[in-house]
Short mmCIF file of N, CA and C in Angstrom, two decimals:
data_model
loop_
_atom_site.label_atom_id
_atom_site.label_comp_id
_atom_site.label_asym_id
_atom_site.label_seq_id
_atom_site.Cartn_x
_atom_site.Cartn_y
_atom_site.Cartn_z
N GLU A 1147 0.85 -1.18 0.00
CA GLU A 1147 0.00 0.00 0.00
C GLU A 1147 0.89 1.24 0.00
N SER A 1148 0.54 2.21 -0.80
CA SER A 1148 1.37 3.40 -0.89
C SER A 1148 1.07 4.36 0.25
N LEU A 1149 2.10 5.12 0.61
CA LEU A 1149 1.96 6.09 1.68
C LEU A 1149 1.46 7.41 1.11
N THR A 1150 0.72 8.15 1.93
CA THR A 1150 0.35 9.50 1.53
C THR A 1150 1.62 10.34 1.59
N PRO A 1151 1.63 11.51 0.95
CA PRO A 1151 2.81 12.38 1.07
C PRO A 1151 3.15 12.73 2.52
N ALA A 1152 2.12 12.94 3.33
CA ALA A 1152 2.36 13.25 4.74
C ALA A 1152 3.03 12.08 5.45
N GLU A 1153 2.55 10.87 5.20
CA GLU A 1153 3.14 9.69 5.83
C GLU A 1153 4.58 9.49 5.36
N ALA A 1154 4.81 9.73 4.08
CA ALA A 1154 6.17 9.59 3.56
C ALA A 1154 7.10 10.57 4.26
N HIS A 1155 6.62 11.79 4.49
CA HIS A 1155 7.46 12.78 5.19
C HIS A 1155 7.71 12.34 6.64
N LEU A 1156 6.72 11.73 7.27
CA LEU A 1156 6.87 11.29 8.65
C LEU A 1156 7.94 10.21 8.80
N CYS A 1157 8.19 9.48 7.74
CA CYS A 1157 9.26 8.47 7.79
C CYS A 1157 10.59 9.12 8.16
N SER A 1158 10.75 10.39 7.80
CA SER A 1158 12.01 11.09 8.10
C SER A 1158 12.20 11.34 9.59
N LEU A 1159 11.16 11.13 10.39
CA LEU A 1159 11.28 11.31 11.84
C LEU A 1159 11.99 10.14 12.51
N GLY A 1160 12.21 9.08 11.76
CA GLY A 1160 12.86 7.91 12.33
C GLY A 1160 11.91 7.00 13.08
N LEU A 1161 10.64 6.99 12.67
CA LEU A 1161 9.68 6.10 13.31
C LEU A 1161 10.00 4.65 12.97
N SER A 1162 9.81 3.78 13.92
CA SER A 1162 9.96 2.35 13.66
C SER A 1162 8.82 1.90 12.75
N ASP A 1163 8.94 0.71 12.19
CA ASP A 1163 7.87 0.18 11.34
C ASP A 1163 6.57 0.09 12.13
N GLU A 1164 6.67 -0.35 13.38
CA GLU A 1164 5.48 -0.48 14.23
C GLU A 1164 4.85 0.89 14.49
N GLN A 1165 5.69 1.90 14.79
CA GLN A 1165 5.17 3.24 15.01
C GLN A 1165 4.54 3.80 13.74
N MET A 1166 5.19 3.57 12.60
CA MET A 1166 4.66 4.07 11.34
C MET A 1166 3.32 3.42 11.02
N ALA A 1167 3.19 2.14 11.33
CA ALA A 1167 1.92 1.45 11.11
C ALA A 1167 0.83 2.06 12.00
N LYS A 1168 1.18 2.37 13.24
CA LYS A 1168 0.22 2.97 14.17
C LYS A 1168 -0.21 4.35 13.67
N VAL A 1169 0.76 5.14 13.23
CA VAL A 1169 0.45 6.48 12.72
C VAL A 1169 -0.42 6.37 11.47
N SER A 1170 -0.06 5.47 10.56
CA SER A 1170 -0.82 5.32 9.32
C SER A 1170 -2.26 4.90 9.61
N ALA A 1171 -2.43 4.01 10.59
CA ALA A 1171 -3.77 3.54 10.93
C ALA A 1171 -4.61 4.68 11.50
N ARG A 1172 -4.02 5.53 12.30
CA ARG A 1172 -4.75 6.63 12.93
C ARG A 1172 -4.85 7.84 12.02
N PHE A 1173 -3.82 8.05 11.23
CA PHE A 1173 -3.72 9.23 10.38
C PHE A 1173 -4.73 9.16 9.26
N GLY A 1174 -4.95 7.96 8.76
CA GLY A 1174 -5.89 7.79 7.66
C GLY A 1174 -5.42 8.51 6.42
N LYS A 1175 -6.32 8.85 5.59
CA LYS A 1175 -6.01 9.53 4.34
C LYS A 1175 -6.57 10.95 4.37
N ASP A 1176 -6.43 11.60 5.51
CA ASP A 1176 -6.99 12.94 5.71
C ASP A 1176 -6.35 13.92 4.73
N SER A 1177 -7.17 14.45 3.85
CA SER A 1177 -6.65 15.35 2.82
C SER A 1177 -6.26 16.71 3.38
N SER A 1178 -6.70 17.04 4.60
CA SER A 1178 -6.34 18.34 5.18
C SER A 1178 -4.92 18.35 5.73
N CYS A 1179 -4.25 17.20 5.70
CA CYS A 1179 -2.90 17.10 6.26
C CYS A 1179 -1.85 17.15 5.17
N ASP A 1180 -1.84 18.25 4.41
CA ASP A 1180 -0.85 18.33 3.36
C ASP A 1180 0.53 18.62 3.95
N VAL A 1181 1.55 18.08 3.30
CA VAL A 1181 2.91 18.14 3.83
C VAL A 1181 3.41 19.58 3.94
N GLU A 1182 3.34 20.32 2.85
CA GLU A 1182 3.90 21.67 2.85
C GLU A 1182 3.10 22.64 3.71
N GLY A 1183 1.78 22.50 3.69
CA GLY A 1183 0.93 23.46 4.38
C GLY A 1183 0.74 23.21 5.86
N LYS A 1184 0.83 21.94 6.28
CA LYS A 1184 0.58 21.63 7.69
C LYS A 1184 1.67 20.80 8.34
N VAL A 1185 1.99 19.66 7.77
CA VAL A 1185 2.88 18.72 8.45
C VAL A 1185 4.26 19.34 8.71
N LYS A 1186 4.90 19.86 7.69
CA LYS A 1186 6.24 20.44 7.89
C LYS A 1186 6.21 21.63 8.85
N PRO A 1187 5.27 22.57 8.67
CA PRO A 1187 5.25 23.69 9.63
C PRO A 1187 5.00 23.25 11.07
N ILE A 1188 4.13 22.26 11.26
CA ILE A 1188 3.84 21.82 12.62
C ILE A 1188 5.06 21.11 13.22
N LEU A 1189 5.72 20.27 12.44
CA LEU A 1189 6.93 19.61 12.96
C LEU A 1189 8.02 20.62 13.28
N SER A 1190 8.18 21.63 12.45
CA SER A 1190 9.16 22.69 12.73
C SER A 1190 8.79 23.45 13.99
N TRP A 1191 7.50 23.73 14.14
CA TRP A 1191 7.04 24.46 15.32
C TRP A 1191 7.28 23.64 16.58
N LEU A 1192 6.99 22.33 16.52
CA LEU A 1192 7.25 21.48 17.69
C LEU A 1192 8.72 21.52 18.07
N ALA A 1193 9.59 21.47 17.07
CA ALA A 1193 11.03 21.55 17.34
C ALA A 1193 11.39 22.91 17.94
N SER A 1194 10.72 23.98 17.48
CA SER A 1194 11.02 25.32 18.02
C SER A 1194 10.58 25.45 19.47
N LEU A 1195 9.69 24.58 19.91
CA LEU A 1195 9.26 24.57 21.32
C LEU A 1195 10.24 23.78 22.19
N ARG A 1196 11.31 23.36 21.59
CA ARG A 1196 12.38 22.60 22.26
C ARG A 1196 11.99 21.16 22.58
N LEU A 1197 11.04 20.63 21.79
CA LEU A 1197 10.80 19.19 21.90
C LEU A 1197 11.95 18.51 21.18
N ASN A 1198 12.53 17.51 21.82
CA ASN A 1198 13.60 16.77 21.15
C ASN A 1198 12.97 15.77 20.18
N ASP A 1199 13.79 15.08 19.40
CA ASP A 1199 13.28 14.15 18.39
C ASP A 1199 12.40 13.07 19.01
N LEU A 1200 12.80 12.55 20.15
CA LEU A 1200 12.01 11.52 20.82
C LEU A 1200 10.64 12.06 21.21
N GLN A 1201 10.60 13.26 21.77
CA GLN A 1201 9.33 13.85 22.18
C GLN A 1201 8.42 14.13 20.98
N ILE A 1202 9.01 14.56 19.87
CA ILE A 1202 8.22 14.78 18.66
C ILE A 1202 7.64 13.46 18.17
N ARG A 1203 8.46 12.42 18.18
CA ARG A 1203 7.95 11.10 17.78
C ARG A 1203 6.82 10.66 18.70
N GLN A 1204 7.01 10.85 20.01
CA GLN A 1204 5.97 10.46 20.97
C GLN A 1204 4.67 11.21 20.69
N ALA A 1205 4.78 12.50 20.41
CA ALA A 1205 3.58 13.30 20.15
C ALA A 1205 2.88 12.84 18.88
N VAL A 1206 3.65 12.61 17.83
CA VAL A 1206 3.06 12.20 16.54
C VAL A 1206 2.46 10.81 16.64
N VAL A 1207 3.15 9.89 17.26
CA VAL A 1207 2.62 8.53 17.41
C VAL A 1207 1.42 8.53 18.35
N GLY A 1208 1.50 9.32 19.39
CA GLY A 1208 0.41 9.37 20.37
C GLY A 1208 -0.86 10.01 19.85
N HIS A 1209 -0.72 10.97 18.93
CA HIS A 1209 -1.90 11.66 18.39
C HIS A 1209 -1.59 12.21 17.00
N PRO A 1210 -1.55 11.34 16.00
CA PRO A 1210 -1.19 11.77 14.65
C PRO A 1210 -2.05 12.91 14.10
N LYS A 1211 -3.29 12.99 14.54
CA LYS A 1211 -4.18 14.04 14.03
C LYS A 1211 -3.70 15.44 14.39
N LEU A 1212 -2.77 15.56 15.34
CA LEU A 1212 -2.26 16.89 15.67
C LEU A 1212 -1.63 17.55 14.45
N LEU A 1213 -1.18 16.73 13.50
CA LEU A 1213 -0.57 17.26 12.29
C LEU A 1213 -1.61 17.81 11.31
N CYS A 1214 -2.87 17.63 11.62
CA CYS A 1214 -3.95 18.14 10.77
C CYS A 1214 -4.57 19.40 11.35
N TYR A 1215 -4.22 19.75 12.59
CA TYR A 1215 -4.81 20.92 13.23
C TYR A 1215 -4.24 22.21 12.63
N SER A 1216 -4.97 23.26 12.83
CA SER A 1216 -4.49 24.58 12.44
C SER A 1216 -3.45 25.03 13.45
N LEU A 1217 -2.29 25.38 12.94
CA LEU A 1217 -1.20 25.83 13.81
C LEU A 1217 -1.60 27.12 14.54
N GLU A 1218 -2.16 28.06 13.80
CA GLU A 1218 -2.50 29.37 14.38
C GLU A 1218 -3.77 29.34 15.22
N GLN A 1219 -4.77 28.58 14.78
CA GLN A 1219 -6.07 28.58 15.45
C GLN A 1219 -6.17 27.60 16.60
N LYS A 1220 -5.41 26.52 16.56
CA LYS A 1220 -5.58 25.45 17.54
C LYS A 1220 -4.33 25.22 18.39
N LEU A 1221 -3.21 24.96 17.74
CA LEU A 1221 -2.02 24.52 18.48
C LEU A 1221 -1.36 25.64 19.28
N LYS A 1222 -1.07 26.75 18.61
CA LYS A 1222 -0.38 27.84 19.31
C LYS A 1222 -1.17 28.38 20.50
N PRO A 1223 -2.49 28.57 20.38
CA PRO A 1223 -3.22 29.08 21.55
C PRO A 1223 -3.13 28.16 22.78
N VAL A 1224 -3.16 26.85 22.56
CA VAL A 1224 -3.06 25.94 23.71
C VAL A 1224 -1.68 26.04 24.35
N VAL A 1225 -0.64 26.09 23.55
CA VAL A 1225 0.72 26.19 24.10
C VAL A 1225 0.92 27.54 24.80
N GLN A 1226 0.40 28.60 24.22
CA GLN A 1226 0.49 29.92 24.87
C GLN A 1226 -0.25 29.90 26.21
N TRP A 1227 -1.37 29.22 26.25
CA TRP A 1227 -2.14 29.11 27.49
C TRP A 1227 -1.35 28.33 28.54
N LEU A 1228 -0.72 27.22 28.14
CA LEU A 1228 0.08 26.44 29.09
C LEU A 1228 1.23 27.29 29.63
N SER A 1229 1.88 28.04 28.77
CA SER A 1229 2.97 28.92 29.20
C SER A 1229 2.47 30.01 30.13
N ALA A 1230 1.31 30.57 29.82
CA ALA A 1230 0.74 31.62 30.66
C ALA A 1230 0.36 31.10 32.04
N MET A 1231 0.12 29.79 32.15
CA MET A 1231 -0.17 29.19 33.46
C MET A 1231 1.07 29.14 34.33
N GLY A 1232 2.23 29.39 33.73
CA GLY A 1232 3.47 29.38 34.50
C GLY A 1232 4.35 28.17 34.24
N MET A 1233 4.02 27.39 33.22
CA MET A 1233 4.86 26.23 32.90
C MET A 1233 6.12 26.67 32.18
N SER A 1234 7.20 26.02 32.50
CA SER A 1234 8.46 26.27 31.80
C SER A 1234 8.40 25.65 30.41
N ASP A 1235 9.35 26.03 29.55
CA ASP A 1235 9.41 25.44 28.21
C ASP A 1235 9.56 23.92 28.30
N ALA A 1236 10.37 23.46 29.25
CA ALA A 1236 10.58 22.01 29.41
C ALA A 1236 9.29 21.32 29.84
N GLN A 1237 8.52 21.96 30.72
CA GLN A 1237 7.24 21.38 31.14
C GLN A 1237 6.24 21.34 29.99
N VAL A 1238 6.19 22.39 29.19
CA VAL A 1238 5.29 22.42 28.04
C VAL A 1238 5.67 21.30 27.07
N ALA A 1239 6.95 21.13 26.81
CA ALA A 1239 7.42 20.07 25.91
C ALA A 1239 7.02 18.70 26.46
N MET A 1240 7.16 18.51 27.75
CA MET A 1240 6.80 17.23 28.35
C MET A 1240 5.30 16.98 28.27
N VAL A 1241 4.49 18.01 28.49
CA VAL A 1241 3.04 17.88 28.39
C VAL A 1241 2.66 17.46 26.97
N ILE A 1242 3.26 18.10 25.97
CA ILE A 1242 2.95 17.76 24.58
C ILE A 1242 3.35 16.32 24.27
N ALA A 1243 4.52 15.91 24.73
CA ALA A 1243 4.98 14.55 24.46
C ALA A 1243 4.10 13.51 25.16
N ARG A 1244 3.69 13.79 26.40
CA ARG A 1244 2.90 12.83 27.17
C ARG A 1244 1.42 12.81 26.80
N CYS A 1245 0.90 13.97 26.42
CA CYS A 1245 -0.54 14.06 26.15
C CYS A 1245 -0.79 14.97 24.94
N PRO A 1246 -0.35 14.51 23.76
CA PRO A 1246 -0.50 15.36 22.58
C PRO A 1246 -1.94 15.67 22.22
N LYS A 1247 -2.88 14.83 22.68
CA LYS A 1247 -4.30 15.08 22.44
C LYS A 1247 -4.72 16.44 22.98
N MET A 1248 -4.05 16.88 24.04
CA MET A 1248 -4.40 18.15 24.67
C MET A 1248 -4.33 19.31 23.67
N LEU A 1249 -3.46 19.20 22.69
CA LEU A 1249 -3.33 20.28 21.72
C LEU A 1249 -4.60 20.45 20.88
N GLY A 1250 -5.43 19.45 20.85
CA GLY A 1250 -6.67 19.53 20.10
C GLY A 1250 -7.87 19.94 20.93
N TYR A 1251 -7.68 20.09 22.24
CA TYR A 1251 -8.80 20.44 23.10
C TYR A 1251 -9.17 21.90 22.94
N SER A 1252 -10.43 22.17 23.15
CA SER A 1252 -10.92 23.54 23.12
C SER A 1252 -10.53 24.22 24.43
N LEU A 1253 -9.95 25.40 24.30
CA LEU A 1253 -9.62 26.16 25.51
C LEU A 1253 -10.89 26.50 26.28
N ASN A 1254 -11.91 26.96 25.57
CA ASN A 1254 -13.12 27.44 26.24
C ASN A 1254 -14.05 26.33 26.71
N ARG A 1255 -14.06 25.20 26.03
CA ARG A 1255 -14.97 24.12 26.42
C ARG A 1255 -14.32 23.08 27.32
N ASN A 1256 -12.99 22.93 27.26
CA ASN A 1256 -12.34 21.87 28.02
C ASN A 1256 -11.34 22.39 29.05
N LEU A 1257 -10.32 23.07 28.57
CA LEU A 1257 -9.19 23.39 29.44
C LEU A 1257 -9.49 24.48 30.47
N LYS A 1258 -10.06 25.58 30.04
CA LYS A 1258 -10.36 26.65 30.98
C LYS A 1258 -11.38 26.23 32.04
N PRO A 1259 -12.46 25.51 31.67
CA PRO A 1259 -13.38 25.04 32.72
C PRO A 1259 -12.71 24.12 33.75
N LEU A 1260 -11.80 23.28 33.29
CA LEU A 1260 -11.08 22.41 34.22
C LEU A 1260 -10.27 23.25 35.21
N VAL A 1261 -9.53 24.20 34.69
CA VAL A 1261 -8.70 25.05 35.56
C VAL A 1261 -9.57 25.87 36.50
N GLN A 1262 -10.70 26.38 36.01
CA GLN A 1262 -11.61 27.13 36.88
C GLN A 1262 -12.14 26.25 38.00
N TRP A 1263 -12.48 25.01 37.69
CA TRP A 1263 -12.98 24.10 38.71
C TRP A 1263 -11.89 23.76 39.72
N LEU A 1264 -10.69 23.49 39.23
CA LEU A 1264 -9.59 23.19 40.15
C LEU A 1264 -9.31 24.38 41.07
N SER A 1265 -9.40 25.59 40.54
CA SER A 1265 -9.22 26.79 41.37
C SER A 1265 -10.36 26.90 42.38
N LYS A 1266 -11.56 26.59 41.95
CA LYS A 1266 -12.74 26.67 42.82
C LYS A 1266 -12.63 25.73 44.02
N ILE A 1267 -11.99 24.56 43.82
CA ILE A 1267 -11.87 23.63 44.95
C ILE A 1267 -10.66 23.96 45.83
N GLY A 1268 -9.94 25.04 45.47
CA GLY A 1268 -8.88 25.51 46.36
C GLY A 1268 -7.46 25.42 45.84
N MET A 1269 -7.27 25.00 44.62
CA MET A 1269 -5.91 24.91 44.09
C MET A 1269 -5.44 26.28 43.62
N SER A 1270 -4.20 26.62 43.95
CA SER A 1270 -3.61 27.86 43.47
C SER A 1270 -3.22 27.69 42.00
N ASP A 1271 -2.93 28.80 41.34
CA ASP A 1271 -2.49 28.74 39.94
C ASP A 1271 -1.25 27.86 39.80
N ALA A 1272 -0.33 27.98 40.74
CA ALA A 1272 0.91 27.18 40.69
C ALA A 1272 0.60 25.70 40.87
N GLN A 1273 -0.34 25.37 41.75
CA GLN A 1273 -0.71 23.98 41.97
C GLN A 1273 -1.41 23.39 40.75
N VAL A 1274 -2.25 24.18 40.09
CA VAL A 1274 -2.92 23.72 38.87
C VAL A 1274 -1.88 23.44 37.80
N ALA A 1275 -0.95 24.37 37.60
CA ALA A 1275 0.10 24.19 36.59
C ALA A 1275 0.94 22.95 36.91
N LYS A 1276 1.27 22.75 38.18
CA LYS A 1276 2.06 21.59 38.58
C LYS A 1276 1.29 20.29 38.32
N ALA A 1277 0.00 20.29 38.64
CA ALA A 1277 -0.81 19.08 38.45
C ALA A 1277 -0.88 18.72 36.97
N ILE A 1278 -1.09 19.70 36.11
CA ILE A 1278 -1.18 19.43 34.68
C ILE A 1278 0.18 19.04 34.11
N ALA A 1279 1.24 19.69 34.58
CA ALA A 1279 2.58 19.34 34.11
C ALA A 1279 2.98 17.94 34.57
N THR A 1280 2.60 17.57 35.78
CA THR A 1280 2.92 16.25 36.33
C THR A 1280 2.12 15.15 35.65
N CYS A 1281 0.85 15.43 35.41
CA CYS A 1281 -0.04 14.41 34.85
C CYS A 1281 -0.97 15.07 33.83
N PRO A 1282 -0.45 15.31 32.62
CA PRO A 1282 -1.27 16.00 31.62
C PRO A 1282 -2.55 15.27 31.27
N SER A 1283 -2.60 13.96 31.50
CA SER A 1283 -3.83 13.22 31.20
C SER A 1283 -4.99 13.65 32.10
N LEU A 1284 -4.71 14.43 33.13
CA LEU A 1284 -5.75 15.03 33.95
C LEU A 1284 -6.74 15.78 33.05
N CYS A 1285 -6.22 16.39 31.99
CA CYS A 1285 -7.07 17.16 31.07
C CYS A 1285 -7.96 16.26 30.22
N ASN A 1286 -7.69 14.97 30.20
CA ASN A 1286 -8.54 14.02 29.47
C ASN A 1286 -9.78 13.64 30.25
N LEU A 1287 -9.78 13.90 31.54
CA LEU A 1287 -10.86 13.43 32.40
C LEU A 1287 -12.06 14.36 32.36
N SER A 1288 -13.22 13.78 32.37
CA SER A 1288 -14.47 14.54 32.38
C SER A 1288 -14.70 15.11 33.78
N LEU A 1289 -15.04 16.39 33.82
CA LEU A 1289 -15.37 16.98 35.12
C LEU A 1289 -16.61 16.32 35.74
N PRO A 1290 -17.76 16.30 35.03
CA PRO A 1290 -18.97 15.78 35.68
C PRO A 1290 -18.97 14.28 35.93
N SER A 1291 -18.32 13.50 35.09
CA SER A 1291 -18.42 12.05 35.29
C SER A 1291 -17.18 11.44 35.91
N ASN A 1292 -16.14 12.22 36.14
CA ASN A 1292 -14.93 11.63 36.71
C ASN A 1292 -14.40 12.45 37.90
N LEU A 1293 -13.93 13.66 37.62
CA LEU A 1293 -13.26 14.42 38.67
C LEU A 1293 -14.20 14.85 39.80
N MET A 1294 -15.34 15.41 39.45
CA MET A 1294 -16.26 15.88 40.49
C MET A 1294 -16.71 14.75 41.42
N PRO A 1295 -17.12 13.58 40.87
CA PRO A 1295 -17.50 12.49 41.77
C PRO A 1295 -16.35 12.00 42.65
N LYS A 1296 -15.14 11.97 42.10
CA LYS A 1296 -14.00 11.51 42.91
C LYS A 1296 -13.72 12.48 44.05
N VAL A 1297 -13.77 13.77 43.77
CA VAL A 1297 -13.55 14.76 44.82
C VAL A 1297 -14.67 14.67 45.86
N GLN A 1298 -15.89 14.42 45.42
CA GLN A 1298 -17.01 14.28 46.36
C GLN A 1298 -16.79 13.06 47.26
N ILE A 1299 -16.31 11.97 46.70
CA ILE A 1299 -16.00 10.78 47.51
C ILE A 1299 -14.96 11.11 48.56
N LEU A 1300 -13.92 11.84 48.18
CA LEU A 1300 -12.88 12.23 49.14
C LEU A 1300 -13.48 13.10 50.25
N HIS A 1301 -14.34 14.06 49.89
CA HIS A 1301 -15.04 14.88 50.90
C HIS A 1301 -15.85 13.98 51.83
N ASP A 1302 -16.61 13.06 51.23
CA ASP A 1302 -17.47 12.17 52.02
C ASP A 1302 -16.66 11.28 52.96
N LYS A 1303 -15.42 10.96 52.58
CA LYS A 1303 -14.55 10.11 53.42
C LYS A 1303 -13.86 10.93 54.51
N GLY A 1304 -14.11 12.25 54.52
CA GLY A 1304 -13.55 13.09 55.58
C GLY A 1304 -12.27 13.82 55.23
N PHE A 1305 -11.86 13.77 53.98
CA PHE A 1305 -10.67 14.51 53.58
C PHE A 1305 -10.98 16.01 53.64
N SER A 1306 -10.03 16.77 54.13
CA SER A 1306 -10.19 18.22 54.16
C SER A 1306 -9.92 18.78 52.76
N GLY A 1307 -10.32 20.01 52.55
CA GLY A 1307 -10.05 20.67 51.27
C GLY A 1307 -8.56 20.71 50.97
N ALA A 1308 -7.76 20.99 52.00
CA ALA A 1308 -6.31 21.05 51.80
C ALA A 1308 -5.74 19.68 51.43
N GLN A 1309 -6.27 18.61 52.04
CA GLN A 1309 -5.80 17.26 51.69
C GLN A 1309 -6.17 16.90 50.27
N ILE A 1310 -7.35 17.29 49.84
CA ILE A 1310 -7.78 17.01 48.47
C ILE A 1310 -6.91 17.76 47.48
N VAL A 1311 -6.65 19.03 47.78
CA VAL A 1311 -5.79 19.84 46.90
C VAL A 1311 -4.40 19.22 46.83
N SER A 1312 -3.87 18.81 47.97
CA SER A 1312 -2.54 18.19 48.00
C SER A 1312 -2.52 16.92 47.16
N THR A 1313 -3.56 16.11 47.28
CA THR A 1313 -3.64 14.86 46.52
C THR A 1313 -3.71 15.15 45.04
N LEU A 1314 -4.54 16.11 44.63
CA LEU A 1314 -4.66 16.44 43.22
C LEU A 1314 -3.39 17.06 42.66
N THR A 1315 -2.62 17.74 43.49
CA THR A 1315 -1.38 18.35 43.03
C THR A 1315 -0.31 17.30 42.78
N VAL A 1316 -0.28 16.28 43.63
CA VAL A 1316 0.77 15.26 43.53
C VAL A 1316 0.35 14.09 42.64
N LEU A 1317 -0.88 13.62 42.80
CA LEU A 1317 -1.39 12.48 42.05
C LEU A 1317 -2.74 12.84 41.44
N PRO A 1318 -2.75 13.71 40.43
CA PRO A 1318 -4.01 14.26 39.96
C PRO A 1318 -4.96 13.28 39.28
N ALA A 1319 -4.49 12.29 38.61
CA ALA A 1319 -5.44 11.43 37.89
C ALA A 1319 -5.57 10.15 38.64
#
């Protein structure tokens, strides 16, 4: 089976055959992922964020569709938001490598409501940034069906607000 131009370009990242098969299966034949217009600029941008080759491979293999997103409308705003939360460049790079799906999340529908809720239960801005940097998959969790019920269980078991905040800061998911 022939590779799309985007997939052929991804071979230059040094993906293993297994990784390339995984990317190809997830990447599909999405026509919006043209090499010159999206794939190359996004890979260059990821490198400019100081992601090393391994982290770029992890991000691409973990969420190939990130190469189809709008750099200006989707990817850059999320990274700017993470930086504005107080994350270092190294933390932002680690978040992208560990949870590349986050780059596709809506700031207004997903990420900001999560941060607002975490602040509402008593976490400081620094604690929220640390929790997301430590465990970026926290952003994958649903507030109403996952996080809120878990925090309620901790309250019901007698945990204080400070203990819950401490737990979420160290072991958020």
